[in-house]
mmCIF file of C-alpha atoms in Angstrom:
data_model
loop_
_atom_site.group_PDB
_atom_site.id
_atom_site.type_symbol
_atom_site.label_atom_id
_atom_site.label_comp_id
_atom_site.label_asym_id
_atom_site.label_seq_id
_atom_site.Cartn_x
_atom_site.Cartn_y
_atom_site.Cartn_z
ATOM 1 C CA MET X 229 -45.957 6.652 29.900
ATOM 2 C CA SER X 230 -45.472 3.596 27.737
ATOM 3 C CA ARG X 231 -43.580 5.704 25.175
ATOM 4 C CA HIS X 232 -40.824 6.600 27.633
ATOM 5 C CA PRO X 233 -39.272 3.066 27.852
ATOM 6 C CA VAL X 234 -39.559 2.677 24.063
ATOM 7 C CA CYS X 235 -37.771 5.986 23.497
ATOM 8 C CA LEU X 236 -35.038 4.998 25.951
ATOM 9 C CA ALA X 237 -34.595 1.625 24.252
ATOM 10 C CA LEU X 238 -34.420 3.295 20.829
ATOM 11 C CA ALA X 239 -31.871 5.852 22.062
ATOM 12 C CA ALA X 240 -29.741 3.103 23.616
ATOM 13 C CA ALA X 241 -29.871 1.028 20.418
ATOM 14 C CA LEU X 242 -28.813 4.024 18.315
ATOM 15 C CA ALA X 243 -25.959 4.812 20.701
ATOM 16 C CA VAL X 244 -24.674 1.241 20.577
ATOM 17 C CA ALA X 245 -25.062 1.102 16.781
ATOM 18 C CA GLY X 246 -22.956 4.257 16.522
ATOM 19 C CA CYS X 247 -20.124 2.474 18.345
ATOM 20 C CA ALA X 248 -20.248 -0.645 16.172
ATOM 21 C CA PRO X 249 -17.403 -1.027 13.686
ATOM 22 C CA ARG X 250 -18.120 0.238 10.208
ATOM 23 C CA ILE X 251 -16.644 -2.334 7.873
ATOM 24 C CA GLU X 252 -16.865 -1.067 4.329
ATOM 25 C CA ALA X 253 -14.146 -1.273 1.743
ATOM 26 C CA PRO X 254 -15.655 -2.555 -1.487
ATOM 27 C CA GLU X 255 -13.301 -0.298 -3.470
ATOM 28 C CA PHE X 256 -10.331 -2.282 -2.098
ATOM 29 C CA ALA X 257 -11.816 -5.695 -3.004
ATOM 30 C CA VAL X 258 -10.949 -5.288 -6.693
ATOM 31 C CA GLU X 259 -7.302 -4.560 -5.931
ATOM 32 C CA ARG X 260 -6.636 -7.789 -3.994
ATOM 33 C CA THR X 261 -6.059 -9.714 -7.216
ATOM 34 C CA ALA X 262 -4.466 -6.894 -9.216
ATOM 35 C CA PRO X 263 -0.703 -7.044 -9.825
ATOM 36 C CA TYR X 264 1.452 -4.815 -7.653
ATOM 37 C CA GLN X 265 1.837 -1.330 -9.099
ATOM 38 C CA LEU X 266 5.165 0.408 -8.673
ATOM 39 C CA ALA X 267 5.313 3.863 -7.123
ATOM 40 C CA SER X 268 7.679 6.404 -5.647
ATOM 41 C CA GLY X 269 9.773 4.917 -2.839
ATOM 42 C CA ASP X 270 10.104 1.401 -4.293
ATOM 43 C CA LYS X 271 13.609 0.072 -4.925
ATOM 44 C CA LEU X 272 13.942 -2.185 -7.946
ATOM 45 C CA ARG X 273 16.560 -4.738 -8.928
ATOM 46 C CA VAL X 274 16.940 -4.485 -12.699
ATOM 47 C CA ILE X 275 18.986 -7.171 -14.425
ATOM 48 C CA VAL X 276 19.906 -6.774 -18.083
ATOM 49 C CA PHE X 277 21.289 -10.177 -19.050
ATOM 50 C CA GLY X 278 24.825 -9.993 -20.412
ATOM 51 C CA GLN X 279 25.136 -6.297 -19.468
ATOM 52 C CA ASP X 280 26.571 -6.063 -15.958
ATOM 53 C CA ASN X 281 27.102 -2.307 -16.242
ATOM 54 C CA LEU X 282 23.326 -1.802 -16.702
ATOM 55 C CA SER X 283 22.240 -4.260 -13.993
ATOM 56 C CA ASN X 284 21.744 -2.486 -10.676
ATOM 57 C CA ILE X 285 19.277 -1.459 -7.973
ATOM 58 C CA TYR X 286 17.303 1.618 -8.964
ATOM 59 C CA ALA X 287 15.016 3.723 -6.768
ATOM 60 C CA VAL X 288 11.710 5.000 -8.124
ATOM 61 C CA ASP X 289 12.029 8.767 -7.627
ATOM 62 C CA GLY X 290 9.381 11.302 -6.613
ATOM 63 C CA SER X 291 8.232 11.702 -10.200
ATOM 64 C CA GLY X 292 7.690 7.938 -10.546
ATOM 65 C CA ARG X 293 10.694 7.206 -12.756
ATOM 66 C CA ILE X 294 13.923 5.263 -12.599
ATOM 67 C CA SER X 295 17.029 6.599 -14.298
ATOM 68 C CA MET X 296 19.221 4.080 -16.123
ATOM 69 C CA PRO X 297 22.483 4.473 -18.042
ATOM 70 C CA LEU X 298 22.104 4.838 -21.826
ATOM 71 C CA ILE X 299 18.308 5.110 -21.885
ATOM 72 C CA GLY X 300 17.763 7.736 -19.174
ATOM 73 C CA ALA X 301 14.499 8.098 -17.269
ATOM 74 C CA VAL X 302 11.908 5.331 -17.616
ATOM 75 C CA GLU X 303 8.368 5.712 -16.252
ATOM 76 C CA ALA X 304 7.729 3.149 -13.487
ATOM 77 C CA GLN X 305 4.778 4.747 -11.640
ATOM 78 C CA GLY X 306 1.614 2.676 -11.979
ATOM 79 C CA ARG X 307 3.284 -0.132 -13.907
ATOM 80 C CA SER X 308 3.775 -3.737 -12.861
ATOM 81 C CA THR X 309 7.295 -5.183 -12.869
ATOM 82 C CA GLN X 310 6.467 -7.057 -16.099
ATOM 83 C CA GLN X 311 5.301 -3.855 -17.796
ATOM 84 C CA LEU X 312 8.488 -2.088 -16.725
ATOM 85 C CA GLU X 313 10.590 -4.995 -18.076
ATOM 86 C CA ARG X 314 8.942 -4.574 -21.490
ATOM 87 C CA ALA X 315 9.426 -0.780 -21.438
ATOM 88 C CA ILE X 316 13.136 -1.082 -20.612
ATOM 89 C CA GLU X 317 13.612 -3.778 -23.289
ATOM 90 C CA ALA X 318 11.920 -1.539 -25.884
ATOM 91 C CA ARG X 319 14.144 1.424 -24.992
ATOM 92 C CA LEU X 320 17.304 -0.723 -25.099
ATOM 93 C CA ARG X 321 16.236 -2.302 -28.400
ATOM 94 C CA ALA X 322 15.864 1.177 -29.949
ATOM 95 C CA GLY X 323 19.558 1.648 -30.736
ATOM 96 C CA TYR X 324 21.558 0.031 -27.931
ATOM 97 C CA LEU X 325 21.095 -3.779 -27.823
ATOM 98 C CA ARG X 326 19.800 -6.281 -30.395
ATOM 99 C CA GLU X 327 17.900 -8.737 -28.191
ATOM 100 C CA PRO X 328 17.755 -7.293 -24.671
ATOM 101 C CA LYS X 329 16.476 -9.562 -21.914
ATOM 102 C CA VAL X 330 15.455 -7.668 -18.803
ATOM 103 C CA SER X 331 14.274 -8.843 -15.407
ATOM 104 C CA VAL X 332 12.758 -6.467 -12.841
ATOM 105 C CA GLU X 333 11.915 -7.378 -9.257
ATOM 106 C CA VAL X 334 11.112 -5.315 -6.195
ATOM 107 C CA ASP X 335 14.170 -5.188 -3.938
ATOM 108 C CA ALA X 336 12.496 -3.078 -1.212
ATOM 109 C CA TYR X 337 8.875 -1.969 -1.101
ATOM 110 C CA ARG X 338 7.941 1.590 -0.238
ATOM 111 C CA PRO X 339 7.127 2.089 3.448
ATOM 112 C CA PHE X 340 3.687 2.130 5.051
ATOM 113 C CA PHE X 341 2.461 4.590 7.687
ATOM 114 C CA VAL X 342 0.542 4.115 10.928
ATOM 115 C CA LEU X 343 -1.186 7.044 12.642
ATOM 116 C CA GLY X 344 -3.609 7.537 15.491
ATOM 117 C CA GLU X 345 -4.024 5.457 18.622
ATOM 118 C CA VAL X 346 -0.801 3.422 18.433
ATOM 119 C CA THR X 347 2.237 3.590 20.706
ATOM 120 C CA ASN X 348 4.685 4.764 18.014
ATOM 121 C CA SER X 349 3.070 6.313 14.960
ATOM 122 C CA GLY X 350 5.235 6.863 11.910
ATOM 123 C CA GLN X 351 6.758 5.290 8.813
ATOM 124 C CA PHE X 352 7.809 1.622 8.779
ATOM 125 C CA PRO X 353 9.353 -0.784 6.240
ATOM 126 C CA PHE X 354 6.832 -3.023 4.504
ATOM 127 C CA VAL X 355 6.818 -6.781 5.194
ATOM 128 C CA ASN X 356 5.089 -9.232 2.834
ATOM 129 C CA GLY X 357 1.878 -10.796 4.140
ATOM 130 C CA MET X 358 1.181 -7.944 6.546
ATOM 131 C CA THR X 359 -2.282 -7.179 7.928
ATOM 132 C CA VAL X 360 -3.505 -4.085 9.756
ATOM 133 C CA GLN X 361 -2.995 -5.983 13.024
ATOM 134 C CA THR X 362 0.619 -6.802 12.123
ATOM 135 C CA ALA X 363 1.210 -3.165 11.159
ATOM 136 C CA VAL X 364 -0.114 -2.041 14.553
ATOM 137 C CA ALA X 365 2.206 -4.537 16.265
ATOM 138 C CA ILE X 366 5.166 -3.098 14.315
ATOM 139 C CA ALA X 367 4.063 0.366 15.531
ATOM 140 C CA GLY X 368 4.263 -0.781 19.161
ATOM 141 C CA GLY X 369 0.649 -1.870 19.655
ATOM 142 C CA PHE X 370 -2.562 -0.051 20.471
ATOM 143 C CA THR X 371 -2.817 2.703 23.045
ATOM 144 C CA PRO X 372 -5.368 1.973 25.789
ATOM 145 C CA ARG X 373 -7.941 3.981 23.829
ATOM 146 C CA GLY X 374 -7.217 2.519 20.392
ATOM 147 C CA GLN X 375 -10.065 0.968 18.387
ATOM 148 C CA ARG X 376 -9.148 -2.726 18.115
ATOM 149 C CA ASN X 377 -11.757 -3.978 15.624
ATOM 150 C CA TYR X 378 -11.269 -1.825 12.531
ATOM 151 C CA ALA X 379 -9.065 0.857 11.023
ATOM 152 C CA GLU X 380 -9.133 3.379 8.204
ATOM 153 C CA VAL X 381 -6.779 2.616 5.336
ATOM 154 C CA THR X 382 -5.832 5.179 2.695
ATOM 155 C CA ARG X 383 -4.378 3.714 -0.479
ATOM 156 C CA LEU X 384 -3.298 5.098 -3.851
ATOM 157 C CA MET X 385 -5.474 3.406 -6.494
ATOM 158 C CA ASP X 386 -5.334 4.345 -10.166
ATOM 159 C CA GLY X 387 -3.641 7.630 -9.314
ATOM 160 C CA GLN X 388 -6.195 8.640 -6.655
ATOM 161 C CA LEU X 389 -6.168 8.334 -2.879
ATOM 162 C CA VAL X 390 -9.008 6.137 -1.631
ATOM 163 C CA THR X 391 -9.928 5.741 2.048
ATOM 164 C CA GLY X 392 -11.945 2.844 3.404
ATOM 165 C CA THR X 393 -12.827 1.339 6.764
ATOM 166 C CA VAL X 394 -11.473 -2.193 7.013
ATOM 167 C CA PRO X 395 -11.341 -5.000 9.599
ATOM 168 C CA ILE X 396 -8.162 -5.400 11.618
ATOM 169 C CA THR X 397 -7.315 -8.571 9.633
ATOM 170 C CA TYR X 398 -7.289 -6.723 6.292
ATOM 171 C CA PRO X 399 -4.098 -7.032 4.179
ATOM 172 C CA VAL X 400 -1.825 -3.994 4.001
ATOM 173 C CA ARG X 401 -0.040 -2.950 0.810
ATOM 174 C CA PRO X 402 3.116 -0.869 0.435
ATOM 175 C CA GLY X 403 2.428 2.855 0.722
ATOM 176 C CA ASP X 404 -0.788 2.411 2.740
ATOM 177 C CA THR X 405 -1.602 4.845 5.522
ATOM 178 C CA ILE X 406 -3.379 3.189 8.448
ATOM 179 C CA VAL X 407 -5.272 5.295 10.971
ATOM 180 C CA ILE X 408 -6.330 3.719 14.255
ATOM 181 C CA LYS X 409 -9.257 5.686 15.643
ATOM 182 C CA GLU X 410 -10.039 6.356 19.283
ATOM 183 C CA ARG X 411 -12.700 4.178 20.874
ATOM 184 C CA TRP X 412 -15.231 5.623 23.250
ATOM 185 C CA PHE X 413 -15.545 2.698 25.690
#
């Protein structure tokens, strides 16, 4: 008879532990300090000093490239803006300009996505300094059954999609997909 209350207490503890938020995203911790990597959907302002006909806003296409006059397609996917500046300068230096000076900045970040237990799931424009909670607010807030303590974030890292469970205060990056799970209570 004394085992019955112990079994009930153990079952209750396991049930409650199953509902507790699972906060685990060590794979994302490394990326917090890494420079922003360009990807498909970003819009870039490229300025070639002294060359107004080359300076423009270029979109990173589905293959991860931008297409510029004279030099054609330049790989942008996975590069930082500084790395892309150097690549464009090298291509311009190879037969077009003597001392090219290039500046690249992100004009518009690729969108992020919110799915699951939010009022309006979908694609939204990225805003600097955004957290998962801010992203949910942009998506119209939680549904009554939405999990309000954590979310799943899927992010492209080093060419691979990585999914992790993160707290609601976790920073969002352009291109992230946020899934708000259903809570049971």
